[in-house]
Every structure is written in C-alpha cells, then in structure tokens.
Short mmCIF file of C-alpha atoms in Angstrom, two decimals:
data_model
loop_
_atom_site.label_atom_id
_atom_site.label_comp_id
_atom_site.label_asym_id
_atom_site.label_seq_id
_atom_site.Cartn_x
_atom_site.Cartn_y
_atom_site.Cartn_z
CA MET A 1 -15.10 -45.98 35.38
CA THR A 2 -13.50 -48.97 34.38
CA ASP A 3 -9.77 -49.85 33.37
CA ALA A 4 -11.01 -52.29 30.67
CA LEU A 5 -6.75 -52.62 28.66
CA GLY A 6 -6.05 -53.92 31.95
CA ASP A 7 -1.68 -51.89 32.55
CA ALA A 8 -1.59 -50.24 28.87
CA THR A 9 -3.80 -47.80 29.73
CA ALA A 10 -3.78 -48.16 33.53
CA GLY A 11 -5.47 -45.07 35.25
CA GLU A 12 -6.55 -43.29 32.20
CA PRO A 13 -10.05 -43.17 32.86
CA SER A 14 -10.07 -40.29 33.96
CA VAL A 15 -8.24 -37.79 31.37
CA PHE A 16 -11.70 -38.60 29.57
CA SER A 17 -13.58 -36.74 31.89
CA GLY A 18 -14.70 -32.99 31.46
CA GLY A 19 -16.34 -33.51 27.74
CA CYS A 20 -12.93 -34.69 26.31
CA THR A 21 -13.77 -38.23 24.76
CA ARG A 22 -11.05 -38.69 21.73
CA LEU A 23 -7.26 -39.54 22.49
CA ALA A 24 -4.37 -39.99 21.14
CA PHE A 25 -1.62 -41.09 23.53
CA VAL A 26 2.04 -40.52 21.69
CA SER A 27 5.25 -42.18 23.03
CA LYS A 28 7.64 -40.16 24.26
CA GLN A 29 10.45 -43.38 24.79
CA VAL A 30 8.90 -45.15 21.64
CA VAL A 31 10.55 -42.21 18.88
CA GLU A 32 13.22 -42.22 20.59
CA ASP A 33 14.00 -45.24 20.76
CA ASN A 34 12.87 -45.71 16.97
CA LEU A 35 15.32 -43.15 16.28
CA ARG A 36 17.91 -44.44 18.33
CA ALA A 37 17.28 -48.11 15.84
CA LEU A 38 17.32 -45.68 12.74
CA ARG A 39 20.48 -44.11 13.72
CA ARG A 40 22.28 -46.89 14.06
CA GLU A 41 21.14 -47.81 10.89
CA ALA A 42 22.17 -45.68 9.25
CA PHE A 43 25.73 -46.07 9.89
CA GLY A 44 27.52 -42.70 10.51
CA ALA A 45 25.12 -40.72 8.34
CA GLY A 46 24.05 -37.15 9.44
CA VAL A 47 20.33 -37.23 9.76
CA LEU A 48 17.13 -35.34 8.08
CA ILE A 49 13.83 -35.87 10.46
CA ASP A 50 11.26 -35.08 8.33
CA LEU A 51 7.79 -34.02 10.45
CA SER A 52 6.25 -32.28 7.87
CA SER A 53 2.31 -32.89 8.00
CA GLU A 54 2.38 -32.03 11.89
CA ALA A 55 4.26 -35.07 13.00
CA TRP A 56 2.16 -37.02 10.81
CA GLY A 57 0.32 -36.27 13.10
CA HIS A 58 1.80 -36.22 15.98
CA GLY A 59 2.22 -33.03 17.40
CA LEU A 60 5.66 -30.95 15.12
CA VAL A 61 6.46 -28.63 18.82
CA ASP A 62 6.50 -32.65 20.95
CA ALA A 63 7.83 -34.65 18.13
CA ALA A 64 11.14 -32.07 17.81
CA ARG A 65 11.32 -31.72 21.29
CA ALA A 66 11.52 -35.97 21.36
CA VAL A 67 13.11 -35.89 18.26
CA THR A 68 16.79 -33.21 18.99
CA SER A 69 16.69 -35.03 22.55
CA VAL A 70 18.61 -38.31 21.05
CA GLY A 71 21.31 -36.17 19.40
CA PRO A 72 22.40 -33.12 16.20
CA SER A 73 19.59 -33.56 12.99
CA THR A 74 18.61 -31.31 10.99
CA ILE A 75 14.46 -31.22 11.33
CA ALA A 76 12.48 -30.29 7.91
CA VAL A 77 9.26 -28.58 8.66
CA SER A 78 6.60 -28.25 6.22
CA ASN A 79 5.61 -24.46 5.99
CA VAL A 80 7.17 -21.35 6.93
CA PRO A 81 3.61 -20.63 10.33
CA ASP A 82 5.38 -24.11 11.12
CA GLY A 83 9.28 -23.99 11.36
CA ILE A 84 8.49 -20.21 13.32
CA ALA A 85 6.81 -21.78 15.06
CA LEU A 86 9.68 -24.31 15.87
CA ARG A 87 12.07 -21.64 16.44
CA SER A 88 9.23 -20.24 19.46
CA GLU A 89 9.89 -23.27 21.71
CA GLY A 90 13.30 -23.27 21.09
CA ILE A 91 13.80 -25.97 18.77
CA ASP A 92 17.64 -23.98 17.11
CA SER A 93 18.38 -26.69 14.73
CA GLU A 94 18.05 -26.56 10.84
CA ILE A 95 14.72 -25.72 9.88
CA VAL A 96 14.43 -26.93 6.32
CA VAL A 97 10.72 -25.90 5.18
CA TRP A 98 10.32 -28.32 2.46
CA ASN A 99 6.73 -26.27 0.64
CA LEU A 100 7.25 -22.33 0.43
CA PRO A 101 5.31 -20.41 -1.43
CA ALA A 102 6.37 -18.48 -4.10
CA THR A 103 4.22 -15.31 -2.60
CA ALA A 104 6.53 -15.30 0.31
CA ALA A 105 7.93 -12.17 1.24
CA ARG A 106 11.84 -10.95 1.55
CA ASP A 107 13.55 -12.23 4.36
CA GLU A 108 10.99 -13.81 5.17
CA LEU A 109 13.06 -17.59 6.56
CA SER A 110 16.52 -14.70 7.77
CA ALA A 111 13.58 -13.45 10.62
CA SER A 112 13.80 -17.08 11.24
CA GLY A 113 17.31 -18.85 10.82
CA LEU A 114 15.21 -21.40 7.94
CA SER A 115 16.55 -23.11 5.04
CA ALA A 116 14.40 -23.22 2.99
CA ALA A 117 13.87 -26.90 -0.30
CA ALA A 118 13.40 -25.87 -3.14
CA SER A 119 11.75 -28.29 -5.80
CA SER A 120 12.47 -26.34 -9.19
CA PRO A 121 14.77 -23.30 -10.86
CA HIS A 122 11.83 -21.53 -9.88
CA ALA A 123 11.80 -21.52 -6.44
CA VAL A 124 15.88 -21.29 -5.96
CA GLY A 125 15.33 -17.51 -6.45
CA VAL A 126 12.41 -17.78 -3.97
CA ALA A 127 13.83 -19.35 -0.99
CA VAL A 128 17.35 -16.39 -1.71
CA ARG A 129 14.94 -13.45 -1.70
CA THR A 130 13.24 -15.00 1.41
CA GLY A 131 16.86 -15.22 2.65
CA ALA A 132 16.60 -19.46 3.36
CA ALA A 133 19.80 -19.53 4.78
CA HIS A 134 20.15 -22.80 3.17
CA VAL A 135 18.95 -24.70 0.33
CA TRP A 136 18.15 -27.89 -0.48
CA LEU A 137 17.04 -28.97 -4.06
CA ASP A 138 14.25 -31.17 -4.00
CA LEU A 139 14.91 -33.79 -6.68
CA GLY A 140 12.92 -36.25 -5.39
CA ILE A 141 12.88 -36.85 -1.97
CA LYS A 142 8.96 -37.32 -2.21
CA ARG A 143 8.46 -40.32 -5.50
CA VAL A 144 10.49 -42.67 -7.19
CA ALA A 145 13.14 -40.26 -9.38
CA GLY A 146 13.95 -41.54 -12.79
CA ALA A 147 17.08 -41.05 -14.57
CA THR A 148 19.42 -37.63 -14.05
CA ASP A 149 17.21 -35.11 -16.17
CA ARG A 150 20.22 -33.01 -17.16
CA PRO A 151 17.38 -30.23 -18.42
CA GLU A 152 16.62 -29.66 -15.61
CA LEU A 153 19.64 -29.46 -13.66
CA GLU A 154 21.17 -27.24 -16.69
CA ALA A 155 17.77 -24.82 -15.20
CA PHE A 156 18.81 -25.21 -11.79
CA ALA A 157 22.58 -24.77 -12.49
CA ARG A 158 21.74 -21.72 -13.94
CA ALA A 159 19.41 -20.04 -11.14
CA LEU A 160 21.61 -21.31 -9.01
CA SER A 161 24.34 -19.05 -10.24
CA ALA A 162 22.24 -16.16 -11.06
CA ALA A 163 20.93 -15.37 -7.23
CA ALA A 164 24.35 -15.76 -6.56
CA GLN A 165 24.14 -19.77 -3.63
CA GLY A 166 27.47 -21.87 -3.90
CA SER A 167 26.11 -24.26 -1.52
CA VAL A 168 23.54 -26.89 -2.34
CA THR A 169 22.50 -30.78 -0.20
CA LEU A 170 21.07 -33.05 -2.74
CA CYS A 171 17.46 -34.37 -1.96
CA ALA A 172 15.98 -37.29 -4.24
CA SER A 173 15.13 -41.56 -3.34
CA ASP A 174 17.74 -42.93 -6.97
CA ALA A 175 21.55 -42.50 -5.15
CA ARG A 176 22.24 -43.12 -9.62
CA LEU A 177 20.19 -39.17 -9.93
CA LEU A 178 22.02 -37.81 -6.42
CA HIS A 179 26.12 -38.67 -8.08
CA GLU A 180 25.67 -38.19 -11.57
CA ALA A 181 23.26 -34.22 -10.26
CA ALA A 182 26.22 -33.67 -7.60
CA GLY A 183 29.30 -34.31 -10.26
CA PHE A 184 26.95 -31.81 -12.40
CA PHE A 185 27.12 -29.38 -9.43
CA THR A 186 30.48 -29.19 -8.14
CA ASP A 187 31.42 -29.79 -12.11
CA ARG A 188 29.55 -26.16 -12.30
CA GLY A 189 31.29 -24.55 -8.86
CA ILE A 190 28.24 -25.25 -6.26
CA GLU A 191 29.18 -27.05 -4.07
CA VAL A 192 26.57 -30.00 -2.19
CA ARG A 193 26.81 -30.46 1.15
CA GLY A 194 25.34 -33.26 1.43
CA LEU A 195 23.12 -36.12 -0.63
CA VAL A 196 19.67 -37.34 0.94
CA SER A 197 18.35 -39.49 0.61
CA PRO A 198 15.47 -42.58 3.07
CA VAL A 199 16.28 -44.89 5.54
CA GLY A 200 17.11 -48.10 4.06
CA ARG A 201 19.31 -45.90 1.23
CA ASP A 202 21.96 -45.99 -0.12
CA VAL A 203 23.48 -42.52 1.74
CA ALA A 204 27.56 -43.55 2.18
CA PRO A 205 29.91 -41.65 1.80
CA ILE A 206 30.17 -41.56 -1.57
CA GLY A 207 32.93 -39.52 -3.76
CA GLY A 208 33.46 -37.52 -1.37
CA TYR A 209 30.09 -35.98 -0.12
CA ALA A 210 28.82 -36.71 3.29
CA GLY A 211 25.37 -39.29 3.21
CA ILE A 212 22.77 -37.92 5.58
CA VAL A 213 19.93 -40.06 6.01
CA ARG A 214 16.02 -38.91 5.12
CA ILE A 215 14.20 -39.97 8.07
CA GLY A 216 10.27 -39.41 8.26
CA ALA A 217 7.40 -42.14 9.39
CA GLU A 218 9.46 -44.04 10.20
CA VAL A 219 10.68 -42.17 13.22
CA PHE A 220 6.91 -42.76 14.71
CA GLY A 221 7.15 -46.77 13.73
CA LEU A 222 5.20 -46.32 10.37
CA SER A 223 5.87 -46.80 6.50
CA GLU A 224 5.66 -43.98 4.44
CA THR A 225 4.73 -47.01 1.03
CA LEU A 226 2.23 -50.37 0.91
CA ALA A 227 4.27 -51.89 3.63
CA PRO A 228 4.93 -52.40 6.20
CA ALA A 229 7.32 -49.75 8.89
CA PRO A 230 11.25 -51.27 9.79
CA VAL A 231 10.89 -54.67 11.87
CA SER A 232 13.14 -52.07 13.76
CA VAL A 233 10.56 -49.56 15.19
CA ARG A 234 6.95 -49.71 16.58
CA PRO A 235 4.18 -47.27 16.23
CA ALA A 236 4.64 -44.28 18.80
CA LEU A 237 0.65 -43.34 19.09
CA SER A 238 -2.54 -44.86 20.40
CA LEU A 239 -5.80 -44.05 19.61
CA ARG A 240 -8.39 -44.91 22.14
CA ALA A 241 -11.70 -43.73 23.50
CA PRO A 242 -14.73 -45.14 25.86
CA ILE A 243 -18.07 -46.68 25.00
CA ILE A 244 -20.40 -44.08 26.31
CA ALA A 245 -23.19 -45.38 26.34
CA LEU A 246 -24.48 -49.17 26.13
CA LYS A 247 -27.91 -50.97 25.14
CA ASP A 248 -29.89 -53.83 25.40
CA ALA A 249 -30.58 -55.02 22.02
CA ASP A 250 -32.94 -58.30 20.82
CA ARG A 251 -31.87 -60.73 17.56
CA ASP A 252 -31.99 -59.42 14.58
CA VAL A 253 -31.50 -55.50 14.83
CA GLY A 254 -29.91 -53.27 12.48
CA VAL A 255 -27.06 -51.21 12.85
CA SER A 256 -25.88 -47.68 12.32
CA TYR A 257 -26.37 -45.99 8.48
CA GLY A 258 -27.93 -48.13 6.27
CA TYR A 259 -28.13 -51.47 8.83
CA THR A 260 -25.18 -53.04 6.44
CA TYR A 261 -25.11 -54.91 10.48
CA ARG A 262 -27.58 -57.32 12.19
CA THR A 263 -27.62 -59.11 14.97
CA SER A 264 -27.74 -62.42 15.62
CA GLN A 265 -28.70 -63.00 19.06
CA PRO A 266 -29.90 -60.57 21.76
CA THR A 267 -26.36 -59.03 23.33
CA THR A 268 -25.90 -55.44 24.42
CA LEU A 269 -24.32 -52.68 21.55
CA ALA A 270 -21.76 -50.38 22.54
CA LEU A 271 -21.69 -47.05 21.94
CA VAL A 272 -17.97 -45.63 21.26
CA PRO A 273 -17.31 -41.10 20.57
CA VAL A 274 -14.71 -42.35 17.50
CA GLY A 275 -16.27 -41.76 13.72
CA TYR A 276 -15.04 -39.72 10.06
CA GLY A 277 -15.24 -36.81 11.53
CA ASP A 278 -12.17 -38.10 13.77
CA GLY A 279 -10.20 -39.41 10.69
CA VAL A 280 -11.58 -42.92 11.10
CA ASP A 281 -12.30 -44.38 7.46
CA ARG A 282 -16.45 -44.56 7.40
CA SER A 283 -15.30 -47.04 5.18
CA LEU A 284 -13.54 -49.66 7.82
CA GLY A 285 -17.58 -51.07 9.20
CA ASN A 286 -17.45 -54.02 9.23
CA ARG A 287 -14.35 -54.84 8.52
CA ALA A 288 -12.22 -53.20 10.98
CA GLN A 289 -11.45 -53.93 14.05
CA VAL A 290 -10.64 -52.62 17.98
CA LEU A 291 -9.46 -54.36 21.50
CA LEU A 292 -11.92 -54.40 24.56
CA ARG A 293 -11.18 -55.88 27.96
CA GLY A 294 -8.05 -57.69 25.94
CA GLN A 295 -10.04 -58.91 22.78
CA ARG A 296 -10.64 -57.80 19.56
CA LEU A 297 -14.15 -56.61 18.25
CA THR A 298 -15.33 -55.64 14.53
CA ILE A 299 -16.20 -52.21 13.89
CA ALA A 300 -20.91 -52.97 14.15
CA GLY A 301 -21.68 -50.98 10.60
CA ARG A 302 -21.03 -48.59 8.99
CA VAL A 303 -19.04 -45.59 10.53
CA ALA A 304 -21.33 -42.75 11.91
CA MET A 305 -19.23 -38.93 12.23
CA ASP A 306 -18.62 -39.35 15.40
CA ALA A 307 -19.58 -42.27 16.61
CA ILE A 308 -18.91 -46.01 16.69
CA VAL A 309 -21.28 -49.14 17.45
CA LEU A 310 -19.68 -52.18 18.37
CA ASP A 311 -21.29 -55.44 19.25
CA VAL A 312 -19.94 -56.61 22.03
CA GLY A 313 -22.12 -59.65 23.23
CA ALA A 314 -22.06 -60.66 27.15
CA ARG A 315 -18.70 -59.33 27.89
CA GLY A 316 -19.58 -57.78 30.87
CA ALA A 317 -18.56 -54.37 28.88
CA VAL A 318 -19.80 -51.09 31.09
CA VAL A 319 -19.43 -46.85 30.10
CA GLY A 320 -16.23 -45.92 30.85
CA ASP A 321 -14.58 -49.08 28.86
CA VAL A 322 -11.97 -47.48 26.79
CA VAL A 323 -12.04 -49.15 23.32
CA GLU A 324 -8.31 -48.89 20.90
CA PHE A 325 -8.99 -49.17 17.96
CA PHE A 326 -5.59 -49.02 17.25
CA GLY A 327 -1.49 -48.91 18.91
CA ASP A 328 1.04 -51.27 19.00
CA PRO A 329 0.50 -54.55 19.00
CA ALA A 330 2.76 -56.22 20.82
CA GLY A 331 0.08 -55.09 23.51
CA GLY A 332 -3.03 -56.46 21.06
CA ALA A 333 -3.89 -54.05 19.76
CA PRO A 334 -4.68 -53.74 15.74
CA SER A 335 -1.80 -51.91 13.36
CA ALA A 336 -2.20 -48.12 11.95
CA GLN A 337 -1.08 -51.20 9.60
CA ASP A 338 -3.59 -53.46 9.75
CA TYR A 339 -5.92 -50.22 8.68
CA ALA A 340 -4.15 -49.56 6.22
CA GLU A 341 -3.72 -52.52 4.09
CA LEU A 342 -7.50 -52.49 4.62
CA LEU A 343 -8.14 -49.24 2.74
CA GLY A 344 -5.08 -49.10 0.51
CA ILE A 345 -2.95 -46.66 1.65
CA SER A 346 0.07 -46.21 4.13
CA SER A 347 -0.14 -46.30 7.69
CA ALA A 348 1.99 -42.71 7.65
CA ALA A 349 -1.46 -42.04 6.03
CA VAL A 350 -3.47 -43.19 8.71
CA VAL A 351 -2.83 -41.64 11.10
CA ALA A 352 -1.37 -38.53 9.44
CA GLY A 353 -5.61 -38.85 8.71
CA LEU A 354 -6.14 -38.55 12.38
CA THR A 355 -8.15 -34.58 12.86
CA ALA A 356 -7.85 -31.54 15.38
CA ARG A 357 -11.38 -33.26 17.53
CA VAL A 358 -8.21 -35.52 18.60
CA MET A 359 -6.66 -34.81 21.40
CA ARG A 360 -2.31 -35.66 21.35
CA ARG A 361 -0.75 -37.00 24.85
CA TRP A 362 2.13 -37.54 24.96
CA THR A 363 4.05 -39.87 27.84
#
C-alpha cells in the first residue's frame, strides 16, 4: 500500500489491514500539551476535566490516563458505568457523575467512591442516597445561566439540610450566579468547597472560595460552541481511511445516490469506506473536503451509509492511499471546525458524533 499522506501517516497503511478500514488517531502528546496550556490560562485555579460522552468521542479510559498524567485534577463523566470503568482501570482522581438516574441503587456510588452532580433539589437526595463522596450542585455549567433564581436556591438549601449534606461545590457558567449562590449557601451553614466555571471565564478565587476551571472539549482542541477552540490548543484527533477501490469514469457520469455530482471530464473515482453510519453527516456531500496526497478534494456526491466517493482525476491515486477527513490543519487537513461550520454545529459535536464503527487508536 502507498503512504499517501507523507510523514504524518508514515507506516500507517498496514494498520488498515485485516478488515480495519476506519480509524480515528488520537495524539496523547497533543492532549497533554493542550491541557498544560489550558492549566496556564487557569491562573493557578483547580481543574475539573469533563470527559463526557466517551471523552467527546476520543475514548474515555485513554483520555483519563492522558489528563491525569499531566497533574492532579477532578474528572467528570456522563454516567455511573463510565465512573466505574475508570475506577476499574486504576484512575484514583475524584470522579463526578453528571447524570445520576433517580433509579440508582442505594450506596451505588459509595462502592466506587464516586461523586455526583445534582441539577435539581430532588437530585440532591438521590446523590446522598447513593453514597456520593461529594455533591456538586450544577446550577448551569452546561447552559448560559441568568440571574440568581432565589426560590430554586432555597429548595436546594432545604434538600441539603434534609440530607445532612453540609459541603458542596457549585458549578455554573455565570460568575455572578456562582458568587451569589456561594454567599447564599454559606449564610445557611453549608460549606462551599469551590466555584466551577468554564475555562476563560471568571474563576479566580473570590471571597475566600476556591476557583475551579471546567475544561471540556478544549483539551482535545475542540469547541463546545460555534466559535473556534482557543488558539492555544490543537486538534488531537484525525479521522482517516484508505481508498478501497478505483474506477475509471467517462465525462458526465453521475456519482452516488441521486447523481448530485456528475463528472466534468474523463476521470478516476475513488471509493473510501467512511459514511454517515460512521458519523460523517450525509449532508456534507459536495461540500466537505478531505486530504489526499497533500491536496484537498471535495466529497463527490452524497455521503452514503458506508462510503464516500472522490473524483481523484489524474492524481495517480492507488488502492490503499490514505484519506484524511479532518485533523490538524497545520498538516494540511481540514479541521473538525471546518466540518462544524458547514453543519452549523460545534466542532465537539462533529467528533463526539463519530460512531463505534470507527476504531480509536491513541498514539
């Protein structure tokens, strides 16, 4: 097989043998470098690393190992099984479960020493009943919060008092809400261990409360909003697949379903085994680009469930040439942000949307 992407993919074609045709390569070094840069921007605040959704599609266990190698931090995960999985792999950091079901069994969290986030007063009771090591009150970390909702804080305070829970950490996207809520709870005898804001927001210790930075998709060089990721980070994941078939085509040959692309001259068409069944949105046909032999090509025609087609012209492509869908633009590839802008979503959503058919390989 030919190594079509030069040094960036040296030695890679062999990894696509044995039926493996879709690989997402994740650089541990890039993740570690990103986290170091983000820690510097946190100005000495504590760190909460949010590894929701299988670490934004990068692979939970490997991601947890990478971020904990950089320094002490708390890890947040989507659900209880993810927390248990990290414990079973020897991750001894504090682990917070974002989504704790009301049906969770008594002492389910205490068995693995997990903490829990509570986004409602009722959820406080669930967290305590399941033996959460610590309760994190989610007042809006995943959304833009408005002014303090005093009745809701009163309800939280009553729930904490009823559960004899005297210590909490507050999470929100709005600094004013955090500081007002912290004062509200401490006035009622509830210890506030720290205030969590997203990276880049007001997280400096104020009024004696410890500042904690929530770092999410940024650690992988992605953004959770429509805006690009911080300039201090790089994309860690590259989606690649080999050309598995080539076909000569005359002028005016229709390509893929509906023939939304037609060849403009005699050419060669390449079949690449990545489609919407792998998480590449079907609307990206005739719009999104990929990298082949150092040049960007636009996907020809509609994205099918299992494949896309490229019009490779006279480039001399051969079966086995590696096609990079998105990765680090410093190497010439499109980025997940490029795909995100075409779709009107975040780059984090692009990568987290890759399905289990795509094997993740950390390097």
